[in-house]
Short mmCIF file of C-alpha atoms in Angstrom, two decimals:
data_model
loop_
_atom_site.label_atom_id
_atom_site.label_comp_id
_atom_site.label_asym_id
_atom_site.label_seq_id
_atom_site.Cartn_x
_atom_site.Cartn_y
_atom_site.Cartn_z
CA MET A 1077 0.02 -0.03 -0.01
CA ASP A 1078 1.25 3.46 -0.93
CA LYS A 1079 0.41 6.47 1.25
CA THR A 1080 0.62 10.05 0.22
CA VAL A 1081 1.31 12.37 3.21
CA PRO A 1082 0.93 16.18 2.60
CA PRO A 1083 2.72 18.82 4.62
CA GLY A 1084 0.80 20.59 7.34
CA ARG A 1085 0.50 21.44 11.02
CA VAL A 1086 -0.79 19.21 13.76
CA LYS A 1087 -2.53 19.91 17.10
CA GLY A 1088 -4.43 17.45 19.26
CA THR A 1089 -4.55 14.64 21.82
CA LEU A 1090 -3.98 11.01 20.96
CA THR A 1091 -3.79 7.64 22.77
CA PRO A 1092 -1.18 5.32 21.23
CA PRO A 1093 -1.67 1.58 21.20
CA CYS A 1094 -0.53 -0.45 24.16
CA SER A 1095 3.11 -1.41 24.55
CA LYS A 1096 3.53 -4.49 22.41
CA SER A 1097 6.71 -5.30 24.43
CA TYR A 1098 4.67 -5.41 27.66
CA ALA A 1099 1.77 -7.17 25.90
CA GLN A 1100 3.93 -10.03 24.58
CA ARG A 1101 5.67 -10.56 27.99
CA ALA A 1102 2.28 -10.51 29.76
CA LEU A 1103 0.79 -12.98 27.28
CA ALA A 1104 3.72 -15.36 27.89
CA ALA A 1105 3.41 -15.05 31.66
CA ALA A 1106 -0.33 -15.70 31.49
CA LEU A 1107 0.37 -18.92 29.56
CA LEU A 1108 2.83 -20.05 32.27
CA SER A 1109 0.28 -19.58 35.04
CA GLU A 1110 -2.09 -22.37 35.63
CA GLU A 1111 -4.86 -19.97 36.66
CA VAL A 1112 -6.94 -17.36 34.93
CA SER A 1113 -5.40 -13.98 34.27
CA VAL A 1114 -7.06 -10.90 32.72
CA LEU A 1115 -5.07 -8.60 30.40
CA ARG A 1116 -6.66 -5.22 29.55
CA ASN A 1117 -5.98 -2.33 27.20
CA LEU A 1118 -4.61 -4.61 24.47
CA GLU A 1119 -4.10 -3.43 20.88
CA PHE A 1120 -4.05 -6.35 18.51
CA CYS A 1121 -1.31 -5.32 16.17
CA ASP A 1122 0.50 -7.97 14.08
CA ASP A 1123 3.17 -8.69 16.69
CA THR A 1124 0.70 -9.09 19.57
CA ARG A 1125 -1.51 -11.35 17.37
CA SER A 1126 1.57 -13.51 16.73
CA ALA A 1127 2.25 -13.77 20.50
CA LEU A 1128 -1.44 -14.58 21.10
CA GLN A 1129 -1.35 -17.39 18.46
CA CYS A 1130 1.78 -18.81 20.16
CA ILE A 1131 0.21 -19.07 23.65
CA GLU A 1132 -2.88 -20.63 22.13
CA THR A 1133 -0.76 -23.23 20.36
CA LEU A 1134 1.14 -23.95 23.56
CA GLY A 1135 -2.16 -24.63 25.48
CA ALA A 1136 -3.61 -21.35 26.72
CA ARG A 1137 -7.43 -21.01 26.58
CA VAL A 1138 -8.20 -17.44 25.55
CA HIS A 1139 -11.51 -15.71 25.84
CA ARG A 1140 -12.30 -12.17 24.54
CA VAL A 1141 -13.92 -10.16 27.38
CA ASP A 1142 -14.35 -6.96 25.33
CA PRO A 1143 -12.55 -5.45 22.29
CA THR A 1144 -9.35 -4.68 24.32
CA SER A 1145 -9.45 -7.30 27.08
CA LEU A 1146 -8.64 -11.04 27.30
CA SER A 1147 -9.28 -13.68 29.97
CA ILE A 1148 -6.49 -16.30 29.74
CA GLU A 1149 -6.53 -19.68 31.45
CA GLY A 1150 -2.88 -20.74 31.39
CA GLY A 1151 -1.14 -24.05 31.42
CA LEU A 1152 1.45 -25.57 29.03
CA ALA A 1153 -0.27 -28.32 27.06
CA PRO A 1154 0.77 -27.92 23.33
CA LYS A 1155 -2.03 -28.35 20.83
CA GLY A 1156 0.42 -28.34 17.92
CA ARG A 1157 4.11 -28.69 17.11
CA VAL A 1158 4.63 -25.55 15.15
CA LEU A 1159 4.77 -21.99 16.49
CA ASN A 1160 4.33 -19.33 13.81
CA VAL A 1161 5.81 -16.09 15.15
CA GLY A 1162 5.07 -14.02 12.04
CA GLU A 1163 7.66 -11.27 11.75
CA SER A 1164 8.10 -10.74 15.50
CA GLY A 1165 11.75 -10.85 16.73
CA LEU A 1166 10.59 -10.68 20.33
CA SER A 1167 8.12 -13.51 20.02
CA THR A 1168 10.77 -15.68 18.44
CA ARG A 1169 13.36 -15.14 21.14
CA LEU A 1170 10.74 -15.10 23.91
CA PHE A 1171 8.80 -18.24 22.95
CA THR A 1172 11.80 -20.41 21.98
CA PRO A 1173 12.79 -20.80 25.70
CA VAL A 1174 9.13 -21.06 26.72
CA ALA A 1175 8.60 -23.82 24.12
CA SER A 1176 11.71 -25.46 25.57
CA LEU A 1177 9.77 -26.23 28.75
CA CYS A 1178 7.80 -28.84 26.78
CA PRO A 1179 9.09 -32.44 26.60
CA THR A 1180 7.94 -32.76 22.96
CA PRO A 1181 9.56 -31.20 19.85
CA VAL A 1182 8.28 -27.71 18.89
CA THR A 1183 9.27 -25.97 15.65
CA ILE A 1184 9.45 -22.14 15.59
CA GLU A 1185 8.94 -20.65 12.22
CA GLY A 1186 8.45 -17.17 10.91
CA ARG A 1187 8.25 -15.15 7.67
CA GLY A 1188 9.54 -12.10 5.85
CA SER A 1189 12.51 -10.19 7.19
CA LEU A 1190 12.56 -12.33 10.36
CA LEU A 1191 14.07 -15.12 8.29
CA ARG A 1192 17.20 -12.95 7.80
CA ARG A 1193 17.63 -12.09 11.51
CA PRO A 1194 20.25 -13.98 13.47
CA MET A 1195 19.12 -16.48 16.14
CA GLN A 1196 22.35 -18.39 16.83
CA MET A 1197 22.93 -16.71 20.20
CA MET A 1198 20.11 -18.95 21.53
CA PHE A 1199 21.41 -22.39 20.57
CA GLU A 1200 24.43 -23.12 22.80
CA PRO A 1201 22.81 -21.71 25.98
CA LEU A 1202 19.72 -23.79 25.39
CA ARG A 1203 21.79 -26.97 24.84
CA ARG A 1204 23.72 -26.26 28.05
CA LEU A 1205 20.30 -26.04 29.88
CA GLY A 1206 19.37 -29.50 28.59
CA VAL A 1207 17.33 -28.58 25.50
CA ARG A 1208 17.76 -30.50 22.21
CA VAL A 1209 18.06 -28.00 19.38
CA ARG A 1210 17.91 -28.46 15.66
CA ASP A 1211 19.20 -25.19 14.17
CA ASN A 1212 19.10 -24.02 10.63
CA GLY A 1213 22.49 -22.39 10.30
CA GLY A 1214 21.57 -19.66 12.71
CA PHE A 1215 18.21 -18.76 11.25
CA LEU A 1216 14.52 -19.81 11.44
CA PRO A 1217 13.00 -22.28 11.32
CA ILE A 1218 14.45 -24.12 14.41
CA GLU A 1219 13.23 -27.03 16.51
CA VAL A 1220 13.57 -27.39 20.30
CA CYS A 1221 12.71 -30.24 22.64
CA GLY A 1222 12.84 -29.90 26.41
CA PRO A 1223 12.21 -29.83 29.15
CA ILE A 1224 14.71 -27.12 29.97
CA GLN A 1225 16.55 -28.08 33.19
CA GLY A 1226 18.22 -24.93 34.61
CA GLY A 1227 21.78 -24.83 35.88
CA GLU A 1228 24.57 -22.37 35.24
CA VAL A 1229 24.95 -20.88 31.78
CA GLU A 1230 26.58 -17.93 30.00
CA VAL A 1231 24.64 -15.83 27.44
CA ASP A 1232 25.79 -13.26 24.91
CA GLY A 1233 23.60 -10.17 25.35
CA SER A 1234 25.40 -7.88 22.93
CA VAL A 1235 23.06 -8.47 19.94
CA SER A 1236 19.66 -8.40 21.74
CA SER A 1237 18.20 -8.73 25.19
CA GLN A 1238 15.13 -10.53 23.83
CA PHE A 1239 16.51 -14.04 24.32
CA ILE A 1240 17.45 -13.16 27.94
CA THR A 1241 13.81 -12.12 28.41
CA GLY A 1242 12.71 -15.58 27.18
CA LEU A 1243 15.05 -17.37 29.60
CA LEU A 1244 14.00 -15.11 32.51
CA LEU A 1245 10.32 -15.99 31.98
CA ALA A 1246 10.88 -19.73 31.26
CA LEU A 1247 13.46 -20.73 33.83
CA PRO A 1248 11.36 -20.14 36.96
CA LEU A 1249 9.52 -23.32 35.94
CA ALA A 1250 12.67 -25.41 35.47
CA LYS A 1251 13.44 -28.15 38.01
CA ARG A 1252 16.70 -26.67 38.96
CA ASP A 1253 17.79 -23.14 40.06
CA THR A 1254 19.61 -21.14 37.35
CA SER A 1255 22.59 -18.73 37.44
CA LEU A 1256 22.54 -16.77 34.24
CA HIS A 1257 25.81 -14.94 33.36
CA VAL A 1258 25.23 -12.27 30.68
CA HIS A 1259 27.96 -10.74 28.68
CA GLY A 1260 27.55 -7.26 27.17
CA ALA A 1261 23.81 -6.77 27.82
CA VAL A 1262 22.18 -4.14 25.68
CA SER A 1263 18.69 -2.57 25.92
CA THR A 1264 18.73 -3.17 29.68
CA PRO A 1265 15.46 -1.20 30.14
CA TYR A 1266 13.74 -4.07 28.33
CA LEU A 1267 15.12 -6.49 30.91
CA ASP A 1268 13.62 -4.25 33.60
CA MET A 1269 10.26 -4.66 31.85
CA THR A 1270 10.71 -8.44 31.90
CA LEU A 1271 11.52 -8.47 35.64
CA ASP A 1272 8.57 -6.19 36.30
CA THR A 1273 6.16 -8.54 34.37
CA ALA A 1274 7.50 -11.61 36.14
CA ALA A 1275 7.09 -9.90 39.58
CA ARG A 1276 3.45 -9.05 38.76
CA PHE A 1277 2.84 -12.75 38.25
CA GLY A 1278 4.52 -13.61 41.59
CA ILE A 1279 7.94 -14.69 40.17
CA GLU A 1280 11.16 -13.90 42.10
CA ILE A 1281 14.32 -13.15 40.16
CA SER A 1282 17.45 -11.39 41.49
CA GLN A 1283 20.07 -9.71 39.41
CA ARG A 1284 23.36 -7.79 39.72
CA ASP A 1285 24.23 -5.05 37.17
CA TYR A 1286 22.48 -6.95 34.35
CA GLU A 1287 25.55 -9.35 34.38
CA GLU A 1288 24.29 -12.03 36.75
CA PHE A 1289 20.71 -13.27 37.24
CA TYR A 1290 19.68 -15.86 39.81
CA ILE A 1291 16.43 -17.66 38.98
CA PRO A 1292 15.06 -20.12 41.53
CA GLY A 1293 13.39 -23.08 39.92
CA ARG A 1294 10.04 -24.82 40.67
CA GLN A 1295 8.23 -21.54 41.02
CA HIS A 1296 4.56 -20.95 40.17
CA TYR A 1297 3.09 -18.14 38.14
CA ARG A 1298 0.04 -16.76 39.93
CA SER A 1299 -2.91 -15.23 38.09
CA THR A 1300 -3.08 -11.47 37.91
CA TYR A 1301 -5.04 -8.52 36.46
CA PHE A 1302 -2.72 -6.59 34.12
CA SER A 1303 -3.59 -3.35 32.36
CA ILE A 1304 -1.03 -2.83 29.58
CA GLU A 1305 0.36 0.74 29.50
CA GLY A 1306 0.70 2.81 26.36
CA ASP A 1307 3.56 2.21 23.90
CA TRP A 1308 6.40 4.78 24.19
CA SER A 1309 7.82 3.70 20.79
CA ALA A 1310 4.57 4.86 19.23
CA ALA A 1311 4.27 7.81 21.52
CA ALA A 1312 7.77 8.93 20.44
CA MET A 1313 6.63 9.36 16.83
CA LEU A 1314 3.61 11.41 17.93
CA LEU A 1315 5.65 13.65 20.19
CA VAL A 1316 8.19 14.28 17.42
CA ALA A 1317 5.23 15.29 15.21
CA GLY A 1318 4.24 17.77 17.84
CA ALA A 1319 7.84 19.08 18.39
CA THR A 1320 8.38 19.61 14.65
CA ALA A 1321 4.96 20.62 13.36
CA GLY A 1322 2.70 21.91 16.13
CA GLU A 1323 1.51 20.51 19.45
CA VAL A 1324 0.64 16.88 20.38
CA THR A 1325 -0.49 15.44 23.74
CA VAL A 1326 -0.08 11.71 24.17
CA ARG A 1327 -2.27 9.98 26.82
CA ASN A 1328 -1.91 6.73 28.75
CA VAL A 1329 1.86 7.18 29.03
CA SER A 1330 4.04 8.02 32.01
CA MET A 1331 7.58 9.13 32.47
CA LEU A 1332 7.78 6.61 35.33
CA SER A 1333 7.49 3.76 32.82
CA LYS A 1334 10.23 1.19 32.55
CA GLN A 1335 10.02 1.35 28.77
CA ALA A 1336 13.33 2.38 27.17
CA ASP A 1337 11.73 4.85 24.78
CA THR A 1338 10.72 7.28 27.47
CA ALA A 1339 14.16 8.62 26.57
CA ILE A 1340 12.60 10.45 23.64
CA CYS A 1341 11.73 13.22 26.11
CA THR A 1342 15.43 13.76 26.87
CA ALA A 1343 16.11 14.14 23.08
CA LEU A 1344 13.18 16.55 22.64
CA VAL A 1345 14.42 18.78 25.44
CA ARG A 1346 17.95 18.76 24.12
CA ALA A 1347 16.62 19.77 20.70
CA GLY A 1348 14.79 22.69 22.22
CA ALA A 1349 11.23 21.50 22.11
CA ALA A 1350 8.83 22.24 24.98
CA VAL A 1351 7.79 19.19 26.84
CA ILE A 1352 5.05 19.06 29.47
CA ASN A 1353 4.90 16.01 31.74
CA GLU A 1354 1.66 15.18 33.57
CA GLU A 1355 0.56 12.19 35.55
CA ASP A 1356 -0.71 10.12 32.66
CA SER A 1357 0.18 12.23 29.60
CA VAL A 1358 3.04 14.03 27.88
CA THR A 1359 2.77 17.00 25.54
CA ALA A 1360 5.39 18.20 23.01
CA LEU A 1361 5.19 21.64 21.51
CA HIS A 1362 7.10 23.13 18.61
CA ARG A 1363 9.89 25.66 19.37
CA PRO A 1364 12.93 26.54 17.28
CA LEU A 1365 14.90 23.35 17.18
CA ARG A 1366 18.67 23.01 17.47
CA ALA A 1367 21.01 20.11 16.72
CA PHE A 1368 21.42 17.60 19.58
CA GLU A 1369 23.56 14.75 20.73
CA PHE A 1370 21.95 11.46 21.94
CA ASP A 1371 23.00 7.85 22.66
CA ALA A 1372 20.34 5.44 21.49
CA THR A 1373 22.26 2.22 22.22
CA ASN A 1374 19.73 1.10 24.80
CA CYS A 1375 16.73 2.43 22.92
CA PRO A 1376 17.46 1.65 19.22
CA ASP A 1377 13.78 1.72 18.29
CA LEU A 1378 13.96 5.48 18.71
CA PHE A 1379 16.32 5.96 15.72
CA PRO A 1380 13.56 6.56 13.12
CA ALA A 1381 11.78 9.09 15.41
CA LEU A 1382 15.15 10.75 16.15
CA ALA A 1383 15.88 11.05 12.46
CA ALA A 1384 12.66 13.04 11.96
CA LEU A 1385 13.50 15.25 14.91
CA ALA A 1386 17.13 15.81 13.71
CA ALA A 1387 15.93 16.63 10.18
CA ALA A 1388 13.96 19.56 11.66
CA ALA A 1389 16.81 20.83 13.81
CA ASP A 1390 19.27 23.60 12.89
CA GLY A 1391 22.78 22.09 12.58
CA VAL A 1392 24.23 18.57 12.69
CA SER A 1393 22.79 16.20 15.24
CA VAL A 1394 24.86 13.20 16.42
CA ILE A 1395 23.15 9.92 17.42
CA ARG A 1396 25.10 6.96 18.77
CA GLY A 1397 24.23 3.35 18.66
CA THR A 1398 23.88 2.47 14.98
CA SER A 1399 25.45 -0.95 15.63
CA ARG A 1400 22.02 -1.96 17.06
CA LEU A 1401 20.23 -1.27 13.74
CA GLU A 1402 21.56 -3.88 11.30
CA TYR A 1403 19.20 -6.70 12.33
CA LYS A 1404 15.84 -4.89 12.68
CA GLU A 1405 13.02 -5.29 10.09
CA CYS A 1406 15.61 -3.88 7.73
CA ASN A 1407 19.09 -2.34 8.12
CA ARG A 1408 17.58 0.75 9.64
CA SER A 1409 20.82 2.75 9.49
CA GLU A 1410 21.03 2.34 5.77
CA ALA A 1411 17.30 2.80 5.34
CA ILE A 1412 17.33 6.13 7.19
CA ARG A 1413 20.38 7.33 5.20
CA GLU A 1414 18.82 6.27 1.85
CA GLU A 1415 15.26 7.53 2.42
CA TYR A 1416 16.12 10.83 4.11
CA ALA A 1417 18.49 11.56 1.24
CA LYS A 1418 15.42 11.51 -1.08
CA LEU A 1419 13.90 14.11 1.16
CA GLY A 1420 16.97 16.31 0.82
CA ILE A 1421 18.36 15.58 4.35
CA GLU A 1422 21.96 14.58 4.60
CA VAL A 1423 22.61 11.57 6.80
CA ASP A 1424 26.21 10.42 7.42
CA THR A 1425 26.82 6.85 8.69
CA SER A 1426 30.46 6.57 7.75
CA GLU A 1427 31.75 6.54 11.32
CA GLU A 1428 31.48 3.47 13.48
CA ASP A 1429 28.39 3.30 15.68
CA LEU A 1430 27.47 6.89 14.76
CA MET A 1431 24.82 8.71 12.68
CA LYS A 1432 25.08 12.41 11.87
CA ILE A 1433 22.04 14.20 10.48
CA ARG A 1434 22.14 17.72 9.06
CA GLY A 1435 18.79 19.39 9.47
CA GLY A 1436 17.19 21.30 6.69
CA LYS A 1437 14.14 21.72 4.41
CA VAL A 1438 12.32 18.57 3.46
CA ARG A 1439 11.41 18.19 -0.15
CA ALA A 1440 8.75 16.08 -1.78
CA ALA A 1441 9.89 12.63 -2.89
CA ARG A 1442 8.69 9.06 -3.37
CA THR A 1443 10.10 7.04 -0.50
CA GLN A 1444 10.10 3.39 0.71
CA SER A 1445 9.35 1.97 4.13
CA HIS A 1446 11.69 -1.04 3.45
CA GLY A 1447 8.92 -3.12 5.06
CA ASP A 1448 9.68 -1.41 8.36
CA HIS A 1449 6.80 -0.01 10.40
CA ARG A 1450 9.05 2.51 12.15
CA MET A 1451 10.50 3.77 8.89
CA ALA A 1452 6.98 4.30 7.48
CA MET A 1453 6.01 6.37 10.54
CA SER A 1454 9.27 8.35 10.51
CA LEU A 1455 8.81 9.34 6.89
CA ALA A 1456 5.28 10.39 7.55
CA VAL A 1457 6.29 12.60 10.42
CA ALA A 1458 9.16 14.14 8.33
CA ALA A 1459 6.57 14.80 5.57
CA LEU A 1460 4.68 17.30 7.73
CA ARG A 1461 7.61 19.76 7.05
CA SER A 1462 7.83 19.08 3.34
CA ASP A 1463 7.31 21.63 0.58
CA GLU A 1464 4.85 19.17 -1.08
CA ALA A 1465 3.40 15.75 -0.46
CA VAL A 1466 5.70 12.76 0.31
CA GLU A 1467 4.76 9.37 -1.03
CA ILE A 1468 5.56 6.21 1.07
CA GLU A 1469 5.66 2.80 -0.49
CA GLY A 1470 4.91 -0.07 1.89
CA ALA A 1471 2.94 2.07 4.29
CA GLU A 1472 0.94 -1.01 5.35
CA SER A 1473 3.96 -2.04 7.45
CA VAL A 1474 2.64 0.13 10.28
CA ALA A 1475 0.29 -2.74 11.14
CA LYS A 1476 3.14 -4.45 12.90
CA SER A 1477 2.85 -2.12 15.89
CA TYR A 1478 0.46 0.76 15.18
CA PRO A 1479 -2.32 -0.10 12.73
CA GLY A 1480 -4.12 3.18 13.22
CA PHE A 1481 -1.12 5.45 12.86
CA PHE A 1482 -2.08 7.22 9.54
CA GLY A 1483 -5.64 7.77 10.75
CA ASP A 1484 -4.45 9.27 14.03
CA LEU A 1485 -2.05 11.55 12.15
CA GLU A 1486 -4.92 12.79 9.98
CA HIS A 1487 -7.12 13.25 12.93
CA ILE A 1488 -4.80 15.94 14.51
CA ARG A 1489 -4.15 17.93 11.33
CA VAL A 1490 -5.21 21.57 11.52
#
């Protein structure tokens, strides 16, 4: 689907979809409870639907309470031998350890760009924990057969924290206690989200500096009532729209959230935007914007939003952490450089782990999302400052995380 986004100003209040990161963690935890949990404020984007399909395949009995709420009776009792995770990297690395609790073989398969994303960091740790693994040269599909035993194991956390999340949620049900030694953990706020989710379901995990985790075995997930908070990754796009083209208030978000992408507010302030923080909402207002420096190593999903912000700032902004972008839905570093060049914005990625963006006028162009939901949203926000309309190929990719994005953007036009 192509989308044409004309320039214009925005002003209004929006509620972004729920955090898909929290939603997928909560769905997994509800599966692992043998009681009935209720999850509220769910938005059924593609990634959340993939996680929901996984827990149903693994034995959860799911009932729709209302359009945004589910009642989930947990309990591992696989109804099939294949988990289809769609294009969700988190569901892949989360449900592989969870499936490894099962004493029967389970195959994890996906589609699209996920088939090019590396998974080899999971195999050796799982084998050391007693799981039989049939890999596919480091990529999906893979097959696991448990039950996972627990013990002492080392894990490389330098590529992604998602597999660590899967281990942290699965290993409390192992027969043995586990000492998990993590090397080079990145995106540590996402691990905080995992520990928070586990604690809400009654699970105890201790950790030291994100390098050592101690996970007692033979624990029990208790049922809980879980209202999923708003998604800061989606909120970041809306707030950048406000900062660059008007005024936007985002509801159902809190700066006290454990989500990594609350850091967008730091970048907005550094760029000179006005930011108003209230109990359950944040507002960004346009002011003259200046170049800024920002380290996105622990919040790489912010890069597309930061690119739109930097394109509107006077001077050269410097953003660190590009090493985290190669294995997303696309190579986001190259996609940002290529697509923003079409818009007349210079993006330099020649230095290691660094992106420099020179702000300036945005010109009309035909751009591509590269099948990446965050790229599609970034280009749409940048288009608000264009001299004429910007066309975006592959705009349907927003369904992965924010199906209503384009409708919401139109709703706040003035």
